[in-house]
Amino acid sequence: MEYYGSQITKLIEQLSSLPGIGGKTAQRLAFHIVNMPVEQVRQLSEALVSAREHICYCKECCTLTDQELCPICSNPARDKKTIMVVETSRDLAAYEKTGKYEGVYHVLQGAISPLLGIGPGDIRLKELMQRLQGDVNEVIIATNSSLEGETTAMYLSKLIKPTGIKVSRIASGVPVGGDLEYIDEMTLLRALEGRVEL
Ligand code: ZN
């Protein structure tokens, strides 16, 4: 890629370090960017830096947000007694898109994976157990149906059951290993409505 000059090569390298962006896409984006008005490029780069600098975890549900409490936790209309446990903020977004879930969430920021050496202490489990000391009716486990997601679901149900709080698992039908983000809204709704008590 020497023939592009070092500035463009550097830009292509940076872009291709992002997930899902291969060499060709990185080149296409780089050439698009260098043809954009400078002001627009500045806005893009400022949005990147600003998002990174202001992002934090909601102190209630651990999702990524830019405030102490995320918009869902600070919404008085949401049912705080129903907590849906998901792996990532992207999973939360997928369920929010259905527009039908009125409870709140807890984002684990990962899943238990003995293979990768990720144990219960490495995800936001402690924070969830703390929340369960409050007034909670039901915990809906909506981790992925991957091996890690199922391991996490099993671990969670064992942990929560002794508290007497109802624990349910979203119905299968969510493709095995499927990222919740890529599943259509109808499938997610059916999985949620068809949840079974553990
Ligand atoms: Zn929150």
PDB file of C-alpha atoms and ligand atoms in Angstrom:
ATOM      1  CA  MET A   1       0.000   0.000   0.000  1.00  0.00           C
ATOM      2  CA  GLU A   2       3.096   2.230  -0.239  1.00  0.00           C
ATOM      3  CA  TYR A   3       1.751   3.844  -3.412  1.00  0.00           C
ATOM      4  CA  TYR A   4      -0.953   5.700  -1.470  1.00  0.00           C
ATOM      5  CA  GLY A   5       1.458   7.814   0.564  1.00  0.00           C
ATOM      6  CA  SER A   6       1.980   7.476   4.287  1.00  0.00           C
ATOM      7  CA  GLN A   7      -1.007   9.572   5.418  1.00  0.00           C
ATOM      8  CA  ILE A   8      -3.575   7.509   3.568  1.00  0.00           C
ATOM      9  CA  THR A   9      -1.795   4.261   4.456  1.00  0.00           C
ATOM     10  CA  LYS A  10      -1.979   5.245   8.123  1.00  0.00           C
ATOM     11  CA  LEU A  11      -5.686   5.996   7.817  1.00  0.00           C
ATOM     12  CA  ILE A  12      -6.335   2.660   6.096  1.00  0.00           C
ATOM     13  CA  GLU A  13      -4.397   0.830   8.830  1.00  0.00           C
ATOM     14  CA  GLN A  14      -6.405   2.538  11.572  1.00  0.00           C
ATOM     15  CA  LEU A  15      -9.722   1.786   9.904  1.00  0.00           C
ATOM     16  CA  SER A  16      -8.897  -1.853   9.238  1.00  0.00           C
ATOM     17  CA  SER A  17      -8.133  -2.363  12.924  1.00  0.00           C
ATOM     18  CA  LEU A  18     -11.886  -2.010  13.573  1.00  0.00           C
ATOM     19  CA  PRO A  19     -14.023  -5.164  13.817  1.00  0.00           C
ATOM     20  CA  GLY A  20     -15.679  -6.229  10.581  1.00  0.00           C
ATOM     21  CA  ILE A  21     -13.617  -3.870   8.429  1.00  0.00           C
ATOM     22  CA  GLY A  22     -11.353  -5.707   6.020  1.00  0.00           C
ATOM     23  CA  GLY A  23      -8.638  -4.208   3.837  1.00  0.00           C
ATOM     24  CA  LYS A  24     -10.955  -3.374   0.934  1.00  0.00           C
ATOM     25  CA  THR A  25     -13.588  -1.710   3.073  1.00  0.00           C
ATOM     26  CA  ALA A  26     -10.876   0.231   4.911  1.00  0.00           C
ATOM     27  CA  GLN A  27      -9.553   1.549   1.586  1.00  0.00           C
ATOM     28  CA  ARG A  28     -13.033   2.509   0.429  1.00  0.00           C
ATOM     29  CA  LEU A  29     -13.713   4.346   3.703  1.00  0.00           C
ATOM     30  CA  ALA A  30     -10.318   6.061   3.651  1.00  0.00           C
ATOM     31  CA  PHE A  31     -10.863   7.427   0.141  1.00  0.00           C
ATOM     32  CA  HIS A  32     -14.375   8.486   1.064  1.00  0.00           C
ATOM     33  CA  ILE A  33     -13.071  10.337   4.127  1.00  0.00           C
ATOM     34  CA  VAL A  34     -10.311  12.206   2.275  1.00  0.00           C
ATOM     35  CA  ASN A  35     -12.913  13.432  -0.205  1.00  0.00           C
ATOM     36  CA  MET A  36     -15.277  14.679   2.504  1.00  0.00           C
ATOM     37  CA  PRO A  37     -15.360  18.394   3.452  1.00  0.00           C
ATOM     38  CA  VAL A  38     -12.778  19.023   6.205  1.00  0.00           C
ATOM     39  CA  GLU A  39     -15.463  20.295   8.575  1.00  0.00           C
ATOM     40  CA  GLN A  40     -17.430  17.065   8.255  1.00  0.00           C
ATOM     41  CA  VAL A  41     -14.311  15.000   8.938  1.00  0.00           C
ATOM     42  CA  ARG A  42     -13.631  17.133  12.010  1.00  0.00           C
ATOM     43  CA  GLN A  43     -17.162  16.479  13.311  1.00  0.00           C
ATOM     44  CA  LEU A  44     -16.682  12.754  12.769  1.00  0.00           C
ATOM     45  CA  SER A  45     -13.384  12.661  14.614  1.00  0.00           C
ATOM     46  CA  GLU A  46     -14.757  14.787  17.449  1.00  0.00           C
ATOM     47  CA  ALA A  47     -17.759  12.472  17.796  1.00  0.00           C
ATOM     48  CA  LEU A  48     -15.370   9.519  18.097  1.00  0.00           C
ATOM     49  CA  VAL A  49     -13.217  11.114  20.787  1.00  0.00           C
ATOM     50  CA  SER A  50     -16.166  12.565  22.685  1.00  0.00           C
ATOM     51  CA  ALA A  51     -18.060   9.270  22.748  1.00  0.00           C
ATOM     52  CA  ARG A  52     -14.992   7.476  24.043  1.00  0.00           C
ATOM     53  CA  GLU A  53     -14.293  10.083  26.722  1.00  0.00           C
ATOM     54  CA  HIS A  54     -17.820  10.375  28.067  1.00  0.00           C
ATOM     55  CA  ILE A  55     -18.872   6.769  28.043  1.00  0.00           C
ATOM     56  CA  CYS A  56     -19.343   5.017  31.398  1.00  0.00           C
ATOM     57  CA  TYR A  57     -21.393   2.206  32.924  1.00  0.00           C
ATOM     58  CA  CYS A  58     -24.876   2.902  34.289  1.00  0.00           C
ATOM     59  CA  LYS A  59     -24.575   2.552  38.065  1.00  0.00           C
ATOM     60  CA  GLU A  60     -27.807   0.580  38.151  1.00  0.00           C
ATOM     61  CA  CYS A  61     -27.801  -1.807  35.162  1.00  0.00           C
ATOM     62  CA  CYS A  62     -24.148  -1.585  33.975  1.00  0.00           C
ATOM     63  CA  THR A  63     -25.020  -0.736  30.381  1.00  0.00           C
ATOM     64  CA  LEU A  64     -22.831   1.708  28.485  1.00  0.00           C
ATOM     65  CA  THR A  65     -24.160   5.238  28.786  1.00  0.00           C
ATOM     66  CA  ASP A  66     -22.968   8.822  29.196  1.00  0.00           C
ATOM     67  CA  GLN A  67     -24.832   9.555  32.403  1.00  0.00           C
ATOM     68  CA  GLU A  68     -24.843   8.179  35.937  1.00  0.00           C
ATOM     69  CA  LEU A  69     -28.124   6.439  35.173  1.00  0.00           C
ATOM     70  CA  CYS A  70     -29.010   5.283  31.650  1.00  0.00           C
ATOM     71  CA  PRO A  71     -32.256   6.522  30.029  1.00  0.00           C
ATOM     72  CA  ILE A  72     -34.011   3.216  30.790  1.00  0.00           C
ATOM     73  CA  CYS A  73     -33.128   3.122  34.504  1.00  0.00           C
ATOM     74  CA  SER A  74     -34.055   6.782  34.915  1.00  0.00           C
ATOM     75  CA  ASN A  75     -37.434   6.305  33.202  1.00  0.00           C
ATOM     76  CA  PRO A  76     -40.135   6.172  35.939  1.00  0.00           C
ATOM     77  CA  ALA A  77     -42.511   4.346  33.564  1.00  0.00           C
ATOM     78  CA  ARG A  78     -40.302   1.237  33.443  1.00  0.00           C
ATOM     79  CA  ASP A  79     -41.140  -1.714  35.674  1.00  0.00           C
ATOM     80  CA  LYS A  80     -38.158  -1.940  38.039  1.00  0.00           C
ATOM     81  CA  LYS A  81     -39.357  -5.254  39.465  1.00  0.00           C
ATOM     82  CA  THR A  82     -38.658  -7.151  36.251  1.00  0.00           C
ATOM     83  CA  ILE A  83     -34.999  -7.425  35.308  1.00  0.00           C
ATOM     84  CA  MET A  84     -33.832  -8.914  32.017  1.00  0.00           C
ATOM     85  CA  VAL A  85     -30.236 -10.103  32.115  1.00  0.00           C
ATOM     86  CA  VAL A  86     -28.334  -9.724  28.837  1.00  0.00           C
ATOM     87  CA  GLU A  87     -24.683 -10.090  27.895  1.00  0.00           C
ATOM     88  CA  THR A  88     -24.024  -6.780  26.164  1.00  0.00           C
ATOM     89  CA  SER A  89     -25.447  -3.314  25.588  1.00  0.00           C
ATOM     90  CA  ARG A  90     -26.069  -4.365  21.979  1.00  0.00           C
ATOM     91  CA  ASP A  91     -28.385  -7.134  23.218  1.00  0.00           C
ATOM     92  CA  LEU A  92     -30.222  -4.548  25.295  1.00  0.00           C
ATOM     93  CA  ALA A  93     -30.631  -2.411  22.182  1.00  0.00           C
ATOM     94  CA  ALA A  94     -32.026  -5.402  20.280  1.00  0.00           C
ATOM     95  CA  TYR A  95     -34.755  -5.947  22.890  1.00  0.00           C
ATOM     96  CA  GLU A  96     -35.492  -2.227  23.089  1.00  0.00           C
ATOM     97  CA  LYS A  97     -36.144  -2.222  19.339  1.00  0.00           C
ATOM     98  CA  THR A  98     -39.084  -4.576  19.862  1.00  0.00           C
ATOM     99  CA  GLY A  99     -40.693  -1.747  21.840  1.00  0.00           C
ATOM    100  CA  LYS A 100     -42.655  -4.300  23.879  1.00  0.00           C
ATOM    101  CA  TYR A 101     -40.511  -4.882  26.932  1.00  0.00           C
ATOM    102  CA  GLU A 102     -41.394  -2.640  29.857  1.00  0.00           C
ATOM    103  CA  GLY A 103     -39.028  -3.912  32.509  1.00  0.00           C
ATOM    104  CA  VAL A 104     -35.418  -2.932  33.105  1.00  0.00           C
ATOM    105  CA  TYR A 105     -32.163  -4.690  32.227  1.00  0.00           C
ATOM    106  CA  HIS A 106     -28.950  -5.871  33.724  1.00  0.00           C
ATOM    107  CA  VAL A 107     -25.981  -5.982  31.374  1.00  0.00           C
ATOM    108  CA  LEU A 108     -23.357  -8.535  32.394  1.00  0.00           C
ATOM    109  CA  GLN A 109     -20.762  -7.125  29.998  1.00  0.00           C
ATOM    110  CA  GLY A 110     -19.781 -10.642  28.983  1.00  0.00           C
ATOM    111  CA  ALA A 111     -20.524 -14.274  29.728  1.00  0.00           C
ATOM    112  CA  ILE A 112     -18.865 -17.002  31.760  1.00  0.00           C
ATOM    113  CA  SER A 113     -16.401 -18.939  29.617  1.00  0.00           C
ATOM    114  CA  PRO A 114     -14.153 -21.491  31.321  1.00  0.00           C
ATOM    115  CA  LEU A 115     -12.434 -21.957  27.958  1.00  0.00           C
ATOM    116  CA  LEU A 116     -11.397 -18.304  27.763  1.00  0.00           C
ATOM    117  CA  GLY A 117     -10.758 -18.100  31.490  1.00  0.00           C
ATOM    118  CA  ILE A 118     -13.701 -15.766  32.093  1.00  0.00           C
ATOM    119  CA  GLY A 119     -15.201 -16.590  35.459  1.00  0.00           C
ATOM    120  CA  PRO A 120     -18.205 -15.253  37.408  1.00  0.00           C
ATOM    121  CA  GLY A 121     -15.971 -12.600  38.958  1.00  0.00           C
ATOM    122  CA  ASP A 122     -15.132 -11.162  35.542  1.00  0.00           C
ATOM    123  CA  ILE A 123     -18.683 -10.158  34.588  1.00  0.00           C
ATOM    124  CA  ARG A 124     -21.156  -7.832  36.326  1.00  0.00           C
ATOM    125  CA  LEU A 125     -22.696 -10.522  38.536  1.00  0.00           C
ATOM    126  CA  LYS A 126     -21.996  -8.965  41.904  1.00  0.00           C
ATOM    127  CA  GLU A 127     -23.880  -5.851  40.819  1.00  0.00           C
ATOM    128  CA  LEU A 128     -26.875  -7.985  39.793  1.00  0.00           C
ATOM    129  CA  MET A 129     -26.984  -9.815  43.126  1.00  0.00           C
ATOM    130  CA  GLN A 130     -26.906  -6.455  44.897  1.00  0.00           C
ATOM    131  CA  ARG A 131     -29.914  -5.287  42.889  1.00  0.00           C
ATOM    132  CA  LEU A 132     -31.804  -8.436  43.837  1.00  0.00           C
ATOM    133  CA  GLN A 133     -31.724  -7.392  47.484  1.00  0.00           C
ATOM    134  CA  GLY A 134     -34.326  -4.823  46.511  1.00  0.00           C
ATOM    135  CA  ASP A 135     -37.930  -5.363  45.463  1.00  0.00           C
ATOM    136  CA  VAL A 136     -37.708  -7.680  42.426  1.00  0.00           C
ATOM    137  CA  ASN A 137     -40.419 -10.037  41.114  1.00  0.00           C
ATOM    138  CA  GLU A 138     -38.728 -11.721  38.188  1.00  0.00           C
ATOM    139  CA  VAL A 139     -35.332 -12.143  36.574  1.00  0.00           C
ATOM    140  CA  ILE A 140     -35.487 -13.033  32.880  1.00  0.00           C
ATOM    141  CA  ILE A 141     -32.253 -14.611  31.693  1.00  0.00           C
ATOM    142  CA  ALA A 142     -31.693 -13.575  28.091  1.00  0.00           C
ATOM    143  CA  THR A 143     -28.075 -14.523  27.597  1.00  0.00           C
ATOM    144  CA  ASN A 144     -27.178 -15.935  24.147  1.00  0.00           C
ATOM    145  CA  SER A 145     -27.825 -19.583  23.365  1.00  0.00           C
ATOM    146  CA  SER A 146     -24.098 -20.155  22.853  1.00  0.00           C
ATOM    147  CA  LEU A 147     -22.173 -22.451  25.194  1.00  0.00           C
ATOM    148  CA  GLU A 148     -21.053 -19.401  27.203  1.00  0.00           C
ATOM    149  CA  GLY A 149     -24.567 -17.989  27.334  1.00  0.00           C
ATOM    150  CA  GLU A 150     -26.047 -21.280  28.540  1.00  0.00           C
ATOM    151  CA  THR A 151     -23.290 -21.733  31.129  1.00  0.00           C
ATOM    152  CA  THR A 152     -23.999 -18.245  32.418  1.00  0.00           C
ATOM    153  CA  ALA A 153     -27.756 -18.876  32.484  1.00  0.00           C
ATOM    154  CA  MET A 154     -27.293 -22.050  34.499  1.00  0.00           C
ATOM    155  CA  TYR A 155     -24.932 -20.380  36.931  1.00  0.00           C
ATOM    156  CA  LEU A 156     -27.321 -17.468  37.368  1.00  0.00           C
ATOM    157  CA  SER A 157     -30.395 -19.579  38.011  1.00  0.00           C
ATOM    158  CA  LYS A 158     -28.552 -21.575  40.682  1.00  0.00           C
ATOM    159  CA  LEU A 159     -27.472 -18.336  42.303  1.00  0.00           C
ATOM    160  CA  ILE A 160     -30.863 -16.623  42.200  1.00  0.00           C
ATOM    161  CA  LYS A 161     -33.237 -19.492  43.027  1.00  0.00           C
ATOM    162  CA  PRO A 162     -32.449 -19.576  46.773  1.00  0.00           C
ATOM    163  CA  THR A 163     -33.537 -15.929  47.002  1.00  0.00           C
ATOM    164  CA  GLY A 164     -37.107 -16.961  46.112  1.00  0.00           C
ATOM    165  CA  ILE A 165     -37.236 -14.577  43.150  1.00  0.00           C
ATOM    166  CA  LYS A 166     -38.843 -16.038  40.013  1.00  0.00           C
ATOM    167  CA  VAL A 167     -36.190 -16.917  37.403  1.00  0.00           C
ATOM    168  CA  SER A 168     -37.074 -17.529  33.775  1.00  0.00           C
ATOM    169  CA  ARG A 169     -35.132 -18.226  30.598  1.00  0.00           C
ATOM    170  CA  ILE A 170     -36.110 -16.883  27.190  1.00  0.00           C
ATOM    171  CA  ALA A 171     -37.454 -19.611  24.924  1.00  0.00           C
ATOM    172  CA  SER A 172     -35.196 -21.407  22.523  1.00  0.00           C
ATOM    173  CA  GLY A 173     -35.842 -20.415  18.972  1.00  0.00           C
ATOM    174  CA  VAL A 174     -33.060 -17.936  19.235  1.00  0.00           C
ATOM    175  CA  PRO A 175     -30.518 -19.647  16.947  1.00  0.00           C
ATOM    176  CA  VAL A 176     -27.711 -21.422  18.735  1.00  0.00           C
ATOM    177  CA  GLY A 177     -24.655 -19.224  18.971  1.00  0.00           C
ATOM    178  CA  GLY A 178     -26.645 -16.424  17.398  1.00  0.00           C
ATOM    179  CA  ASP A 179     -25.785 -12.933  18.386  1.00  0.00           C
ATOM    180  CA  LEU A 180     -29.017 -11.447  19.759  1.00  0.00           C
ATOM    181  CA  GLU A 181     -28.290  -8.291  17.819  1.00  0.00           C
ATOM    182  CA  TYR A 182     -28.807  -9.986  14.469  1.00  0.00           C
ATOM    183  CA  ILE A 183     -32.076 -11.671  15.297  1.00  0.00           C
ATOM    184  CA  ASP A 184     -35.247 -10.031  14.050  1.00  0.00           C
ATOM    185  CA  GLU A 185     -37.663  -8.394  16.445  1.00  0.00           C
ATOM    186  CA  MET A 186     -40.457 -10.938  16.011  1.00  0.00           C
ATOM    187  CA  THR A 187     -38.131 -13.792  16.979  1.00  0.00           C
ATOM    188  CA  LEU A 188     -36.977 -11.882  20.046  1.00  0.00           C
ATOM    189  CA  LEU A 189     -40.553 -11.130  21.087  1.00  0.00           C
ATOM    190  CA  ARG A 190     -41.560 -14.776  20.705  1.00  0.00           C
ATOM    191  CA  ALA A 191     -38.532 -15.834  22.746  1.00  0.00           C
ATOM    192  CA  LEU A 192     -39.463 -13.360  25.463  1.00  0.00           C
ATOM    193  CA  GLU A 193     -43.166 -14.236  25.558  1.00  0.00           C
ATOM    194  CA  GLY A 194     -42.428 -17.963  25.504  1.00  0.00           C
ATOM    195  CA  ARG A 195     -39.966 -17.799  28.387  1.00  0.00           C
ATOM    196  CA  VAL A 196     -40.036 -20.715  30.797  1.00  0.00           C
ATOM    197  CA  GLU A 197     -39.583 -20.644  34.531  1.00  0.00           C
ATOM    198  CA  LEU A 198     -36.394 -22.332  35.682  1.00  0.00           C
TER     199      LEU A 198
HETATM  200 ZN    ZN B   1     -29.275   1.579  33.498  1.00  0.00          ZN
END
